[in-house]
Short mmCIF file of C-alpha atoms and ligand atoms in Angstrom, two decimals:
data_model
loop_
_atom_site.label_atom_id
_atom_site.label_comp_id
_atom_site.label_asym_id
_atom_site.label_seq_id
_atom_site.Cartn_x
_atom_site.Cartn_y
_atom_site.Cartn_z
CA MET P 12 -48.84 -58.92 -86.39
CA ASN P 13 -50.56 -61.95 -84.88
CA LEU P 14 -48.97 -62.62 -81.49
CA LEU P 15 -48.19 -60.32 -78.57
CA LEU P 16 -45.74 -61.42 -75.90
CA ALA P 17 -46.04 -59.67 -72.53
CA TRP P 18 -42.68 -59.05 -70.91
CA PRO P 19 -42.99 -59.48 -67.10
CA GLY P 20 -44.52 -56.31 -65.63
CA ASN P 21 -46.25 -55.40 -68.89
CA GLU P 22 -49.16 -57.85 -68.71
CA THR P 23 -51.93 -55.27 -68.13
CA LEU P 24 -51.04 -53.13 -71.13
CA ALA P 25 -50.31 -56.19 -73.30
CA GLN P 26 -53.77 -57.59 -72.53
CA SER P 27 -55.54 -54.36 -73.39
CA LEU P 28 -53.48 -54.02 -76.58
CA GLY P 29 -54.36 -57.61 -77.45
CA LEU P 30 -58.05 -56.74 -77.12
CA ALA P 31 -57.70 -53.53 -79.11
CA LEU P 32 -55.79 -55.27 -81.91
CA SER P 33 -57.64 -58.62 -81.71
CA VAL P 34 -54.34 -60.42 -81.26
CA PRO P 35 -53.67 -63.23 -78.73
CA VAL P 36 -51.34 -62.45 -75.81
CA GLU P 37 -48.89 -64.95 -74.34
CA SER P 38 -46.11 -64.74 -71.78
CA PRO P 39 -42.64 -66.02 -72.61
CA VAL P 40 -40.91 -68.19 -70.04
CA THR P 41 -38.35 -66.02 -68.28
CA ARG P 42 -36.36 -66.74 -65.16
CA ARG P 43 -32.95 -66.27 -63.63
CA PHE P 44 -30.45 -68.98 -62.78
CA PRO P 45 -29.05 -68.71 -59.26
CA ASP P 46 -25.93 -67.00 -60.63
CA GLY P 47 -28.07 -64.27 -62.21
CA GLU P 48 -27.94 -65.45 -65.82
CA ALA P 49 -31.21 -65.24 -67.74
CA TYR P 50 -33.25 -68.21 -69.01
CA LEU P 51 -35.73 -67.52 -71.81
CA ARG P 52 -38.00 -69.80 -73.77
CA ALA P 53 -40.05 -68.85 -76.82
CA GLY P 54 -43.36 -70.60 -77.53
CA GLU P 55 -44.74 -71.83 -80.87
CA VAL P 56 -44.01 -68.93 -83.22
CA ARG P 57 -43.16 -70.50 -86.58
CA GLY P 58 -44.41 -68.23 -89.37
CA ARG P 59 -45.99 -65.76 -86.93
CA ASP P 60 -45.46 -62.02 -86.75
CA VAL P 61 -44.60 -61.46 -83.12
CA ALA P 62 -44.29 -58.29 -81.04
CA ILE P 63 -42.93 -58.09 -77.49
CA VAL P 64 -44.55 -55.52 -75.16
CA ALA P 65 -41.70 -54.39 -72.92
CA SER P 66 -41.41 -50.95 -71.43
CA LEU P 67 -37.72 -50.16 -71.04
CA ASP P 68 -37.57 -48.46 -67.66
CA ARG P 69 -34.78 -50.05 -65.57
CA PRO P 70 -33.25 -51.03 -68.92
CA ASP P 71 -30.03 -52.65 -67.76
CA GLU P 72 -31.81 -55.60 -66.16
CA LYS P 73 -34.13 -56.10 -69.15
CA THR P 74 -32.15 -55.47 -72.29
CA LEU P 75 -29.91 -58.52 -72.46
CA PRO P 76 -32.77 -61.00 -71.74
CA LEU P 77 -34.91 -59.15 -74.31
CA LEU P 78 -32.21 -59.53 -76.95
CA PHE P 79 -31.92 -63.24 -76.09
CA LEU P 80 -35.67 -63.68 -76.50
CA ALA P 81 -35.77 -61.84 -79.84
CA ASP P 82 -32.99 -64.13 -81.04
CA ALA P 83 -34.84 -67.25 -79.83
CA LEU P 84 -38.03 -66.11 -81.59
CA ARG P 85 -36.17 -65.73 -84.86
CA ALA P 86 -34.46 -69.09 -84.39
CA GLU P 87 -37.90 -70.68 -83.84
CA GLY P 88 -39.04 -69.33 -87.20
CA ALA P 89 -41.02 -66.19 -86.29
CA ALA P 90 -41.79 -64.32 -89.52
CA SER P 91 -41.00 -61.00 -87.84
CA VAL P 92 -40.24 -59.69 -84.37
CA GLY P 93 -41.25 -56.17 -83.33
CA LEU P 94 -40.87 -54.27 -80.07
CA ILE P 95 -43.57 -52.22 -78.36
CA ALA P 96 -41.58 -50.25 -75.79
CA PRO P 97 -44.00 -47.61 -74.43
CA TYR P 98 -41.04 -46.12 -72.55
CA LEU P 99 -37.79 -46.10 -74.49
CA ALA P 100 -34.65 -45.79 -72.40
CA TYR P 101 -31.19 -44.44 -73.11
CA LEU P 102 -31.95 -41.24 -74.93
CA ARG P 103 -30.39 -38.73 -72.52
CA GLN P 104 -26.76 -39.27 -73.51
CA ASP P 105 -27.09 -38.05 -77.07
CA ARG P 106 -23.56 -36.71 -77.40
CA GLN P 107 -20.24 -36.65 -75.60
CA PHE P 108 -20.27 -33.90 -73.01
CA LEU P 109 -16.83 -34.99 -71.79
CA ARG P 110 -14.19 -36.75 -73.80
CA GLY P 111 -14.42 -40.53 -73.54
CA GLU P 112 -18.08 -40.69 -72.51
CA ALA P 113 -20.16 -43.49 -74.00
CA VAL P 114 -22.89 -42.12 -76.26
CA THR P 115 -25.27 -44.73 -74.90
CA SER P 116 -28.24 -43.64 -77.04
CA ARG P 117 -26.42 -44.74 -80.20
CA THR P 118 -25.16 -48.04 -78.84
CA PHE P 119 -28.58 -48.88 -77.39
CA ALA P 120 -30.29 -48.00 -80.68
CA ARG P 121 -27.83 -50.18 -82.58
CA LEU P 122 -28.49 -53.14 -80.26
CA LEU P 123 -32.29 -52.87 -80.55
CA SER P 124 -32.12 -52.25 -84.31
CA GLY P 125 -30.15 -55.48 -84.69
CA ALA P 126 -32.71 -57.52 -82.76
CA PHE P 127 -36.10 -56.16 -83.87
CA GLN P 128 -37.69 -55.28 -87.18
CA TRP P 129 -39.77 -52.40 -85.87
CA LEU P 130 -40.30 -50.34 -82.76
CA VAL P 131 -43.27 -48.40 -81.39
CA THR P 132 -42.84 -46.06 -78.44
CA VAL P 133 -44.52 -43.13 -76.68
CA ASP P 134 -43.06 -39.62 -76.49
CA PRO P 135 -39.36 -40.53 -76.55
CA HIS P 136 -37.18 -38.04 -74.68
CA LEU P 137 -35.51 -36.62 -77.77
CA HIS P 138 -33.35 -33.64 -77.07
CA ARG P 139 -30.62 -33.09 -79.64
CA TYR P 140 -31.94 -35.78 -82.03
CA HIS P 141 -34.85 -34.67 -84.17
CA SER P 142 -36.23 -38.17 -84.67
CA LEU P 143 -35.53 -41.77 -83.72
CA GLY P 144 -34.54 -42.38 -87.35
CA GLU P 145 -31.26 -40.57 -86.64
CA ILE P 146 -30.10 -43.47 -84.47
CA TYR P 147 -32.51 -46.39 -85.13
CA SER P 148 -32.09 -48.18 -88.44
CA ILE P 149 -35.44 -50.02 -88.17
CA GLU P 150 -38.94 -48.71 -88.78
CA THR P 151 -40.20 -46.71 -85.81
CA ALA P 152 -43.52 -45.12 -84.88
CA VAL P 153 -43.90 -42.52 -82.15
CA VAL P 154 -47.19 -42.20 -80.28
CA HIS P 155 -48.03 -38.89 -78.60
CA ALA P 156 -49.72 -38.82 -75.22
CA ALA P 157 -50.80 -35.16 -75.42
CA PRO P 158 -54.36 -35.78 -76.76
CA GLU P 159 -55.16 -38.31 -74.01
CA ILE P 160 -53.58 -36.10 -71.34
CA ALA P 161 -55.68 -33.15 -72.55
CA ALA P 162 -58.84 -35.27 -72.47
CA TRP P 163 -58.03 -36.49 -68.95
CA ILE P 164 -57.46 -32.93 -67.67
CA LYS P 165 -60.72 -31.77 -69.25
CA ALA P 166 -62.63 -34.59 -67.54
CA ASN P 167 -60.93 -34.33 -64.14
CA VAL P 168 -59.69 -30.81 -63.42
CA GLU P 169 -61.75 -27.70 -63.02
CA SER P 170 -60.28 -24.51 -64.47
CA PRO P 171 -56.80 -25.94 -65.17
CA LEU P 172 -53.57 -24.00 -65.69
CA VAL P 173 -51.15 -26.38 -67.46
CA ILE P 174 -47.51 -25.96 -66.39
CA GLY P 175 -44.59 -27.58 -68.24
CA PRO P 176 -41.24 -28.49 -66.63
CA ASP P 177 -38.99 -26.21 -68.67
CA SER P 178 -38.94 -23.85 -71.64
CA GLU P 179 -38.27 -26.77 -74.00
CA SER P 180 -41.64 -28.24 -73.07
CA GLU P 181 -43.51 -25.14 -74.25
CA GLN P 182 -44.69 -26.65 -77.53
CA TRP P 183 -45.90 -29.80 -75.75
CA VAL P 184 -47.78 -28.04 -72.92
CA SER P 185 -49.23 -25.48 -75.31
CA GLU P 186 -50.63 -28.37 -77.38
CA ILE P 187 -52.25 -29.90 -74.28
CA ALA P 188 -53.57 -26.55 -73.05
CA GLY P 189 -54.74 -25.51 -76.53
CA ALA P 190 -56.77 -28.70 -76.95
CA ILE P 191 -58.87 -27.83 -73.89
CA GLY P 192 -58.81 -24.04 -74.08
CA ALA P 193 -56.70 -23.71 -70.91
CA PRO P 194 -53.85 -21.27 -70.22
CA PHE P 195 -50.30 -22.61 -69.85
CA ALA P 196 -46.96 -21.62 -68.33
CA THR P 197 -43.54 -23.26 -68.08
CA LEU P 198 -41.16 -23.56 -65.15
CA GLU P 199 -37.73 -22.01 -65.21
CA LYS P 200 -35.61 -24.83 -63.88
CA THR P 201 -32.07 -25.04 -62.57
CA ARG P 202 -30.84 -28.57 -61.91
CA ARG P 203 -27.75 -28.58 -59.71
CA GLY P 204 -27.64 -32.34 -59.26
CA ASP P 205 -29.81 -35.43 -59.77
CA ARG P 206 -31.93 -34.56 -56.73
CA ASP P 207 -31.24 -30.87 -56.43
CA VAL P 208 -33.70 -28.87 -58.52
CA GLU P 209 -34.78 -25.26 -58.17
CA VAL P 210 -37.68 -23.76 -60.10
CA THR P 211 -39.46 -20.48 -60.56
CA ILE P 212 -42.88 -20.10 -62.17
CA PRO P 213 -42.99 -16.83 -64.04
CA ARG P 214 -46.15 -14.91 -64.78
CA ILE P 215 -48.74 -17.23 -63.26
CA GLU P 216 -50.37 -14.41 -61.28
CA ARG P 217 -52.37 -13.79 -64.47
CA TRP P 218 -54.48 -16.86 -63.68
CA PRO P 219 -55.50 -16.65 -60.00
CA GLY P 220 -57.87 -19.37 -58.86
CA HIS P 221 -56.91 -21.81 -61.63
CA THR P 222 -55.88 -25.32 -60.61
CA PRO P 223 -52.18 -25.81 -61.47
CA VAL P 224 -51.55 -28.97 -63.50
CA LEU P 225 -47.86 -29.89 -63.61
CA ALA P 226 -47.37 -31.94 -66.77
CA ASP P 227 -44.04 -33.62 -67.48
CA ASP P 228 -42.92 -36.28 -69.93
CA ILE P 229 -40.85 -38.15 -67.33
CA VAL P 230 -41.10 -38.37 -63.55
CA SER P 231 -37.72 -39.80 -62.60
CA THR P 232 -36.43 -38.55 -59.23
CA GLY P 233 -39.67 -36.55 -58.88
CA ARG P 234 -37.62 -33.56 -57.73
CA THR P 235 -38.82 -31.28 -60.55
CA MET P 236 -42.39 -31.80 -59.40
CA VAL P 237 -41.51 -31.56 -55.70
CA ALA P 238 -39.73 -28.23 -56.31
CA ALA P 239 -42.68 -26.93 -58.34
CA ILE P 240 -45.17 -27.94 -55.64
CA GLY P 241 -43.06 -26.06 -53.06
CA ARG P 242 -42.94 -22.97 -55.25
CA LEU P 243 -46.70 -23.06 -55.82
CA ALA P 244 -47.23 -23.29 -52.05
CA GLU P 245 -45.00 -20.23 -51.54
CA LEU P 246 -47.16 -18.41 -54.09
CA LYS P 247 -50.24 -19.47 -52.10
CA ARG P 248 -51.69 -21.36 -55.05
CA LEU P 249 -53.87 -24.45 -54.94
CA ALA P 250 -52.06 -27.79 -54.60
CA PRO P 251 -51.37 -28.97 -58.14
CA VAL P 252 -52.43 -32.06 -60.03
CA CYS P 253 -49.24 -33.82 -61.19
CA ILE P 254 -49.30 -35.58 -64.55
CA GLY P 255 -46.44 -37.64 -65.97
CA VAL P 256 -46.27 -39.58 -69.20
CA HIS P 257 -43.60 -42.02 -68.03
CA ALA P 258 -43.88 -43.05 -64.36
CA ILE P 259 -40.27 -44.04 -63.73
CA PHE P 260 -40.30 -43.04 -60.06
CA ALA P 261 -36.65 -43.87 -59.36
CA GLN P 262 -35.81 -45.00 -55.81
CA ASP P 263 -37.75 -42.83 -53.31
CA ALA P 264 -39.36 -40.59 -55.95
CA TRP P 265 -42.96 -41.65 -55.39
CA GLN P 266 -42.71 -41.22 -51.58
CA ALA P 267 -41.01 -37.83 -52.02
CA LEU P 268 -43.74 -36.69 -54.38
CA MET P 269 -46.54 -37.93 -52.10
CA ALA P 270 -44.88 -36.18 -49.15
CA ALA P 271 -45.06 -32.89 -51.07
CA LYS P 272 -48.87 -33.31 -51.04
CA PRO P 273 -50.06 -32.71 -54.59
CA ALA P 274 -53.83 -32.73 -55.11
CA ARG P 275 -53.44 -35.84 -57.27
CA ILE P 276 -50.85 -37.78 -59.28
CA ALA P 277 -51.91 -39.24 -62.62
CA THR P 278 -49.61 -41.00 -65.05
CA CYS P 279 -50.01 -42.66 -68.43
CA ASN P 280 -49.81 -46.45 -68.57
CA THR P 281 -46.50 -46.60 -70.44
CA ILE P 282 -44.87 -48.02 -67.28
CA GLU P 283 -47.07 -50.05 -64.95
CA HIS P 284 -47.49 -48.07 -61.71
CA PRO P 285 -50.25 -47.50 -59.12
CA THR P 286 -50.60 -43.89 -60.37
CA ASN P 287 -51.59 -44.99 -63.92
CA ALA P 288 -54.82 -43.18 -64.78
CA ILE P 289 -54.43 -42.14 -68.41
CA ASP P 290 -54.90 -45.05 -70.78
CA LEU P 291 -52.87 -44.94 -74.00
CA THR P 292 -54.06 -48.30 -75.34
CA ALA P 293 -56.03 -46.82 -78.24
CA ALA P 294 -53.22 -44.43 -79.21
CA LEU P 295 -50.64 -47.23 -79.06
CA ALA P 296 -52.84 -49.59 -81.07
CA ALA P 297 -53.17 -46.91 -83.75
CA GLY P 298 -49.37 -46.44 -83.77
CA ILE P 299 -48.81 -50.19 -84.12
CA ARG P 300 -51.34 -50.43 -86.97
CA LYS P 301 -49.33 -47.80 -88.85
CA LEU P 302 -46.33 -50.14 -88.94
CA VAL P 303 -47.79 -53.65 -89.19
C1 R5P C 414 -36.58 -32.91 -68.40
O1 R5P C 414 -36.06 -32.76 -69.47
C2 R5P C 414 -37.81 -33.71 -68.25
O2 R5P C 414 -38.87 -33.15 -68.96
C3 R5P C 414 -38.22 -33.89 -66.82
O3 R5P C 414 -38.53 -32.63 -66.27
C4 R5P C 414 -37.21 -34.55 -65.97
O4 R5P C 414 -36.71 -35.69 -66.58
C5 R5P C 414 -37.81 -34.89 -64.63
O5 R5P C 414 -36.84 -35.44 -63.85
P1 R5P C 414 -36.96 -35.58 -62.29
O6 R5P C 414 -38.25 -36.29 -61.99
O7 R5P C 414 -35.74 -36.40 -61.95
O8 R5P C 414 -36.92 -34.22 -61.70
#
């Protein structure tokens, strides 16, 4: 791969990836016509292996322009076009829960697989799929944030107790906790609606005095973390450090989380956000090198 294109909003990560991979970074021309249609212009790419760095939070506004750009790059003679999407959207609807529902994960995977030759992402939110290969027909590489999260906790939190968002996260939080010799627990979560979450935190009385570290793969509405912070306060525990891999922070999520008064919020730089503190550049560069 010998050219990185930074999708708007992804310039910081694209630049650090460019440095790590010794690849130049450019920005495609993107704008909107007054009626909302997208305008895209590829640069000089003939014979070059190109990758676009585009995290796919807020995917509906990005996907169509991204497909247009991939098409323009191919038309201009790019030798290959890859996608570095540190956050990969549309994985939650992985089956029909009600008759007639769109299984958006499959359609989205088909669209991206038709436009790109390869895809690198970080900790995709796979639930019923075992791997991206079940729905993506292109080469994919998955980068795991756990080692960098563990290193960050070790450097920044005294006597941590790592707490995952639900029982399904047990393997993930145990990996983080195991890497730094810390204990771990998982929340028991009941979600009654998008913003209505109730949690309990079983068995944490075994670790009095530890600093709770809430670690989640996605912070979307932030309500899982807000509920956990409330529960920890009821249990008279220290205010937790909140760690998220993907800082989506939908609508008022960041304000709601700040209002709950965690000790600190730290996210990985898969989505550009003021809370980014855990740098995945090296891990992503290694994942990209595996494919190209
Ligand atoms: C659940 O499967 C995830 O690990 C997160 O706990 C969830 O997506 C967080 O969502 P929210 O921030 O909306 O509570």
